[in-house]
Coordinates of C-alpha atoms in Angstrom, one line a residue:
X1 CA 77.6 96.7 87.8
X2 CA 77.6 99.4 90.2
X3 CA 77.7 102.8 89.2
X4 CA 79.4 105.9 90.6
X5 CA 78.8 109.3 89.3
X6 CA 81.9 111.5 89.0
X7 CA 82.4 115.3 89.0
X8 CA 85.3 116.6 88.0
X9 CA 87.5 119.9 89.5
X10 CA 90.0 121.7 87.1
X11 CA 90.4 120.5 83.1
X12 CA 94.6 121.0 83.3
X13 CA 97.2 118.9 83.0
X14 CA 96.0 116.4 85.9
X15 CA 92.7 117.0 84.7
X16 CA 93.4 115.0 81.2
X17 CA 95.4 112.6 83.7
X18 CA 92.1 111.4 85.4
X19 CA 90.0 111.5 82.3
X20 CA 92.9 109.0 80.7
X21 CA 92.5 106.9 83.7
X22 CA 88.7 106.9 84.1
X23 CA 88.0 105.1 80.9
X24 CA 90.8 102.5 82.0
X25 CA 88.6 101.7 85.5
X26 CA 87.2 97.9 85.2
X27 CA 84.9 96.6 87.7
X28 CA 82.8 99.4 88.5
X29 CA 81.2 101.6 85.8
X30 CA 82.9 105.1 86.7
X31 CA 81.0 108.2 84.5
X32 CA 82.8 111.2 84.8
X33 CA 78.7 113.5 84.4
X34 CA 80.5 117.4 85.3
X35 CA 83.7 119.2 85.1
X36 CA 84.0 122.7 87.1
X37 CA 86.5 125.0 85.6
X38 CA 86.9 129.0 85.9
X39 CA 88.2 129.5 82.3
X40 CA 86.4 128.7 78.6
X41 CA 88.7 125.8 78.0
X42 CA 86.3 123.8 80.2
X43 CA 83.7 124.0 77.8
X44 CA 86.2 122.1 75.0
X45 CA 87.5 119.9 77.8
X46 CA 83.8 118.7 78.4
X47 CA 83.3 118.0 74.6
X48 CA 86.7 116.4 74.3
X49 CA 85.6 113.7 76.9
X50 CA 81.9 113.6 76.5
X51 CA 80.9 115.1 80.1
X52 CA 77.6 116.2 79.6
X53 CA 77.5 119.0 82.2
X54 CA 80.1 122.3 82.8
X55 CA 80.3 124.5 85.3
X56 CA 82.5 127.7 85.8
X57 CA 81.4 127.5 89.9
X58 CA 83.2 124.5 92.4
X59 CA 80.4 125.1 94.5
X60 CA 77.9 124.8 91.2
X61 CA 78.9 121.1 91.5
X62 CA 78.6 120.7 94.7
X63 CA 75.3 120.8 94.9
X64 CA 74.7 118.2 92.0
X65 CA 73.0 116.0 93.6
X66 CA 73.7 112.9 91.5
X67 CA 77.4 113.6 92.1
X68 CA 78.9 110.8 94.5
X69 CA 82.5 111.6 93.9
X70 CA 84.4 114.6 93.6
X71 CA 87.4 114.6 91.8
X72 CA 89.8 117.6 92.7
X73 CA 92.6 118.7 90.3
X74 CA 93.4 121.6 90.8
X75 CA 96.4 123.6 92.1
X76 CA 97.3 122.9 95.2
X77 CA 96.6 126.0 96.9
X78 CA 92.9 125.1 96.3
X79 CA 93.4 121.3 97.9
X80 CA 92.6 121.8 101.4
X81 CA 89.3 124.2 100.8
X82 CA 87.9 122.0 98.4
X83 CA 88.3 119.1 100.4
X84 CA 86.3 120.7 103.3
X85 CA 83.8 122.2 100.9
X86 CA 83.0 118.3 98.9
X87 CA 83.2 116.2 102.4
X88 CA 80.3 118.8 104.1
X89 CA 78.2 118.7 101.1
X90 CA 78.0 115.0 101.3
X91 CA 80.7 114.0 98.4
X92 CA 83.4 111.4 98.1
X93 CA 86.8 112.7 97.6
X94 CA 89.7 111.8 95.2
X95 CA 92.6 114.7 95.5
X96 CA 95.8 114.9 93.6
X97 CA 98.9 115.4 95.4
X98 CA 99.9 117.4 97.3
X99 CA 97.4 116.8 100.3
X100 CA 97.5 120.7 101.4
X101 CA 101.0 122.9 101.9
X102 CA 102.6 126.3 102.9
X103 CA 101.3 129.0 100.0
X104 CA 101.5 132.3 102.2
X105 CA 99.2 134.3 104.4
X106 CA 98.8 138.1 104.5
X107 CA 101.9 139.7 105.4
X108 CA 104.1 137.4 104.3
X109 CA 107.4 138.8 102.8
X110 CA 107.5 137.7 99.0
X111 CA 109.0 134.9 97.7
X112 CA 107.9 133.2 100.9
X113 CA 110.1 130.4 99.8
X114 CA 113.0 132.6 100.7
X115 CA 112.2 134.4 103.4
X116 CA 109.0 132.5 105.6
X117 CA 110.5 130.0 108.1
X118 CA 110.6 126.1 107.3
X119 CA 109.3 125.7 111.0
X120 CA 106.2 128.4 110.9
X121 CA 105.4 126.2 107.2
X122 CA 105.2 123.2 108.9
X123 CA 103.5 124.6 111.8
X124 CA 100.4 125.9 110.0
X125 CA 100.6 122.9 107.6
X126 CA 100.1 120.1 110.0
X127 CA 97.4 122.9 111.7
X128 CA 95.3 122.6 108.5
X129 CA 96.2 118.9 108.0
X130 CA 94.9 118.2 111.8
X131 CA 91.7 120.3 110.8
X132 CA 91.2 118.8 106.8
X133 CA 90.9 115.0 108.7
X134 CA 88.6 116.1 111.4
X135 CA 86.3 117.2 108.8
X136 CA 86.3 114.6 106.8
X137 CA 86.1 111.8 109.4
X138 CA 82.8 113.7 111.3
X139 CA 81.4 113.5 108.2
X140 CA 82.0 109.7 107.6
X141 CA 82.9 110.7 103.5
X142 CA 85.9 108.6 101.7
X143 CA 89.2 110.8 100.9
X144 CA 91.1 109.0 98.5
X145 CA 94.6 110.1 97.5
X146 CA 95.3 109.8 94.1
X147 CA 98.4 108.1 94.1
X148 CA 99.4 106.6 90.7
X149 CA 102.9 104.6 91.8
X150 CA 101.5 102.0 93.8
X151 CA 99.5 100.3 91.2
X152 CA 102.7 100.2 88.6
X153 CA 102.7 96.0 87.6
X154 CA 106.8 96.5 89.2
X155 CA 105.1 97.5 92.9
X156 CA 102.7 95.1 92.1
X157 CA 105.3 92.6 91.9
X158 CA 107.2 93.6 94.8
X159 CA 103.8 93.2 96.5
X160 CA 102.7 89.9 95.6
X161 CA 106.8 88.5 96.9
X162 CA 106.9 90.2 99.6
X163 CA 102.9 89.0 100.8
X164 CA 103.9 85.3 99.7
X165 CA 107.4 85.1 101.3
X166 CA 107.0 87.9 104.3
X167 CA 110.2 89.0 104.0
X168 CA 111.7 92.0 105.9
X169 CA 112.4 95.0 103.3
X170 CA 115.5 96.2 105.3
X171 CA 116.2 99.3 102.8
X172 CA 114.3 100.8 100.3
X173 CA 115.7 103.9 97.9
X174 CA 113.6 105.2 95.7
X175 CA 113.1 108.4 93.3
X176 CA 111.4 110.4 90.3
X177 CA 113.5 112.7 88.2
X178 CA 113.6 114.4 85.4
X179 CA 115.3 117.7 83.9
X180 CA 112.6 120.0 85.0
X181 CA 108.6 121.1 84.6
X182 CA 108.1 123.2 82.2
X183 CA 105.3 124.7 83.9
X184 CA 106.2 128.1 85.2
X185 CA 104.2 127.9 88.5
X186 CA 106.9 125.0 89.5
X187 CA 109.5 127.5 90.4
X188 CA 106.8 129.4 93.3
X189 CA 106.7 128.1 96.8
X190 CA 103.2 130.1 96.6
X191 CA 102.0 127.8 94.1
X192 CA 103.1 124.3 94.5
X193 CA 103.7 124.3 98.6
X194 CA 107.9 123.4 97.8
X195 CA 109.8 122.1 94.9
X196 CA 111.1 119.1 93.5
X197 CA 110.7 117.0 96.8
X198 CA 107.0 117.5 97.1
X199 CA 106.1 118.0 93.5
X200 CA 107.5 114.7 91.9
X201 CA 109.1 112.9 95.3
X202 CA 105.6 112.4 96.9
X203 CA 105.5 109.2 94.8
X204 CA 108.4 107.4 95.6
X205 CA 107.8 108.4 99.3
X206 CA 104.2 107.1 99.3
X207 CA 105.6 104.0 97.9
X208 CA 107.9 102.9 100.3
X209 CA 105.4 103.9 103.1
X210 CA 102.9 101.3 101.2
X211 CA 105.3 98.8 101.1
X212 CA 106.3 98.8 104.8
X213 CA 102.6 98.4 105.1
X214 CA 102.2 95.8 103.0
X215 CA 105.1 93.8 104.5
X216 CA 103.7 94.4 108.4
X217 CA 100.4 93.6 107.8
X218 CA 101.9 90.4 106.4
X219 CA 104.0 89.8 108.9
X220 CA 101.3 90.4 111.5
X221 CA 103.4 93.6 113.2
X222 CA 102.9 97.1 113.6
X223 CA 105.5 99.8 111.6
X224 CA 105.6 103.3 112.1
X225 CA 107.7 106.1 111.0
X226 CA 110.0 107.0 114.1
X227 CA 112.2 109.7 111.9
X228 CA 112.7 111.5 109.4
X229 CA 115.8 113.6 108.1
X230 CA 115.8 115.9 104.5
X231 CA 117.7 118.1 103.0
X232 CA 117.4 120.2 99.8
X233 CA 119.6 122.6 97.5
X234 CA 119.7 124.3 94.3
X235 CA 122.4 122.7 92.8
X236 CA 122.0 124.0 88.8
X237 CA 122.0 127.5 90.6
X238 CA 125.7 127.8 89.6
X239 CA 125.1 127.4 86.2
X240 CA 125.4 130.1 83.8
X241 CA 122.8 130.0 81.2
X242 CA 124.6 128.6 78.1
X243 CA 125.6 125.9 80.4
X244 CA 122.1 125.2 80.8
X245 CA 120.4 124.4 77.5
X246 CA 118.5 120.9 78.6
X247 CA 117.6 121.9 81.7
X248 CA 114.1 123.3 81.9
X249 CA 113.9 124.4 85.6
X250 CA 114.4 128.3 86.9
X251 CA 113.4 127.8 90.2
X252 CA 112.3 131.1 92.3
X253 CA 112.0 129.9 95.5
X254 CA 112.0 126.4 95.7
X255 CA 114.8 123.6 95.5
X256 CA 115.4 121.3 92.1
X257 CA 117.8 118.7 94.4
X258 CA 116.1 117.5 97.5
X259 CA 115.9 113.8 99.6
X260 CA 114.9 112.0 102.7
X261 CA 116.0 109.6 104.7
X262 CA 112.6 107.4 106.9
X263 CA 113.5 105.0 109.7
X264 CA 110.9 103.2 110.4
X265 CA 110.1 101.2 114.0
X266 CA 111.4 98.3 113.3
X267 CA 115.2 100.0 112.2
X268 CA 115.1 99.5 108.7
X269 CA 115.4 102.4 106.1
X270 CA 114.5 103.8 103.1
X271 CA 115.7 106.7 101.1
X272 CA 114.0 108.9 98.5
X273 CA 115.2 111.5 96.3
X274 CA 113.9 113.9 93.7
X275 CA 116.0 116.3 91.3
X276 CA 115.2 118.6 88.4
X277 CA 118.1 118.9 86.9
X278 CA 118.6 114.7 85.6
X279 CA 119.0 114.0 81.8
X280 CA 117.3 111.1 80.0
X281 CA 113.4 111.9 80.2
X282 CA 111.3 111.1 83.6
X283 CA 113.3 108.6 86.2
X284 CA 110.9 106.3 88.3
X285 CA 113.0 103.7 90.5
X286 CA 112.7 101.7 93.6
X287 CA 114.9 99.4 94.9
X288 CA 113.3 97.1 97.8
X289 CA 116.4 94.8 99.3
X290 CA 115.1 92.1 101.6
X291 CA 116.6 89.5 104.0
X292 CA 116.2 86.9 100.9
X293 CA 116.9 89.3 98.0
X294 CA 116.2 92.7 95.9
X295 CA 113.3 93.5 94.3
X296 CA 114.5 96.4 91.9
X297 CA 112.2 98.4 89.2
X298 CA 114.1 101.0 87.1
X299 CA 112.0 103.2 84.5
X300 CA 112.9 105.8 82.0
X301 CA 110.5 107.7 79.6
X302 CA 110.1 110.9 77.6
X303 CA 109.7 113.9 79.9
X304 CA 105.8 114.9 80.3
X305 CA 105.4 117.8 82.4

C-alpha cells in the first residue's frame, strides 16, 4: 500500500477535523509524522494523536524532508503564505477553506469590514489568487482543497443519478446554517476574509459548482459560470439583547445573512445561502431539480463550531 507522509499546520478546531478524518482514509496508508503549532497546546495535540514530531516553526516543517504533504489549518490570514512557502519547498498541499481573502494592509481604517471598499477587496484578492496559482503550477506540486461536502453519501447519490441518467440539473439551491460560531474571531473581517457567506457558504457553493461538473462532463459539454449576483445583511442587528438569547453571533464587521445567485453557460441556476442567526443546530441542504426529477438532501445536527 502506498504510503504518504503528512505534516500537519495548526492543532485547532480544523486541526482535530483532519486528524478525525485521517484515520478514516482507506486505500492509501496516510501517517500524519509532524504538527507545527506556535502555542504549547501543540505538544498535547501531538500526544493525543500519536504524531511523533512537534514543531513551534511552519518553516521547521518545511524542511522535513520525509514530509510529502502539508496540511494547512490554520487561520485564514495565514492560507495564501503558507501555500507559497510548502509548494517552493517541494510539498503537496491540502488547505482548508477559505483559499486566501481580504484581512487588511497598512493603513487601512479599522474595522476594515466597515469601512475598506468591497471592490479594492476583491481587487487585491483575485491579485493574490492570480499569484498563489502561478506558484503552485511552476512548481508542478498538488493543491488540494479540503472540501468535505462533496463526499457526503447524499452528493454521492446525486452523483452516481445524474452520471447514469445525464440529466440536466436546471436549478440547484443549497445552504449551511446555523445560529452562530461561537468563536470570537468570526465576527472580524480581519480574521476570517467575510462572514457567514464565506465562512460556512463555501460548501454549498463548491457543491453545486461540482455538480455542474459532474453533469457536463457526462454529458460531454463544457459549463462555465457566466454570473454571479450576492447580497448580504445583518439582519439580527435589530435585536435587542434579551431578544437574542439562542443566537450566538455578535458580528463586528461581517454579515450573519448573505446568498448568491450562479448562472451558469448553459442558463440554468443555482442559489446558495448562508445565515447565522437559524435555530435547530447546523443546516446542510441541497436541492438538485432535473429535467426528470429532484434529487433533495436535507440535514440537521447539533451545532459544532
Amino acid at each position: 500500500m502506498a504510503k504518504v507522509k503528512v505534516g500537519l499546520v495548526g492543532c485547532g478546531f480544523a486541526g482535530e477535523l483532519h486528524m478525525y478524518a485521517y484515520k478514516r482514509v482507506y486505500g492509501v496508508d496516510a501517517q500524519v509524522t509532524a504538527v507545527a503549532a506556535r502555542g504549547d497546546q501543540v505538544l498535547d495535540f501531538a500526544k493525543k494523536h500519536g504524531i511523533r514530531t512537534t514543531h513551534r516553526d511552519f518553516h521547521a516543517l518545511l524542511a522535513d524532508k520525509d514530509i510529502d504533504v502539508v496540511d494547512v489549518c490554520t487561520p485564514p490570514a495565514l492560507h495564501a503564505a503558507m501555500i507559497v512557502a510548502a509548494v517552493q519547498a517541494g510539498k503537496h498541499v491540502i488547505c482548508e477553506k477559505p483559499f486566501t481573502g481580504y484581512f487588511g494592509r497598512p493603513g487601512d481604517k479599522t474595522p476594515i469590514g466597515k469601512h475598506v471598499a468591497k471592490s479594492l477587496m476583491y481587487e487585491r484578492v483575485m491579485e493574490e489568487m492570480e499569484k498563489t496559482c502561478a506558484t503552485v503550477k511552476a512548481t508542478g506540486r498538488l493543491f488540494m482543497y479540503a472540501e468535505d461536502w462533496v463526499y457526503a453519501p447524499a452528493v454521492t447519490k446525486i452523483v452516481e443519478i445524474v452520471n447514469a441518467s445525464r440529466d440536466k440539473i436546471l436549478f440547484m439551491k443549497a445552504e449551511e446554517s446555523h445560529s452562530g460560531s461561537h468563536a470570537a474571531h468570526a465576527a472580524q473581517w480581519a480574521m476570517t476574509g467575510g462572514g457567514s457567506l464565506i465562512r460556512m457558504g463555501c460548501h454549498p457553493l463548491s457543491t453545486v459548482l461540482y455538480l455542474k461538473r459532474v453533469e457536463a462532463q457526462a454529458r460531454g459539454e463544457r459549463i462555465a459560470v457566466a454570473t454571479v449576483t450576492a447580497d448580504i445583511g445583518n439582519v439580527a442587528a435589530c435585536l435587542k439583547p434579551p431578544e437574542r438569547p439562542f443566537i450566538h453571533s455578535n458580528p463586528v464587521d461581517v454579515e450573519d445573512w448573505g446568498m448568491l445567485t450562479l448562472t451558469f453557460s448553459d442558463g440554468t441556476k443555482s442559489s446558495v445561502f448562508s445565515g447565522d442567526m437559524i435555530m435547530g443546530g447546523v443546516r446542510n441542504m441541497i436541492e438538485a431539480y432535473t429535467n426528470s426529477g429532484a434529487r433533495c438532501s436535507r440535514t440537521s445536527r447539533p451545532t459544532i463550531t
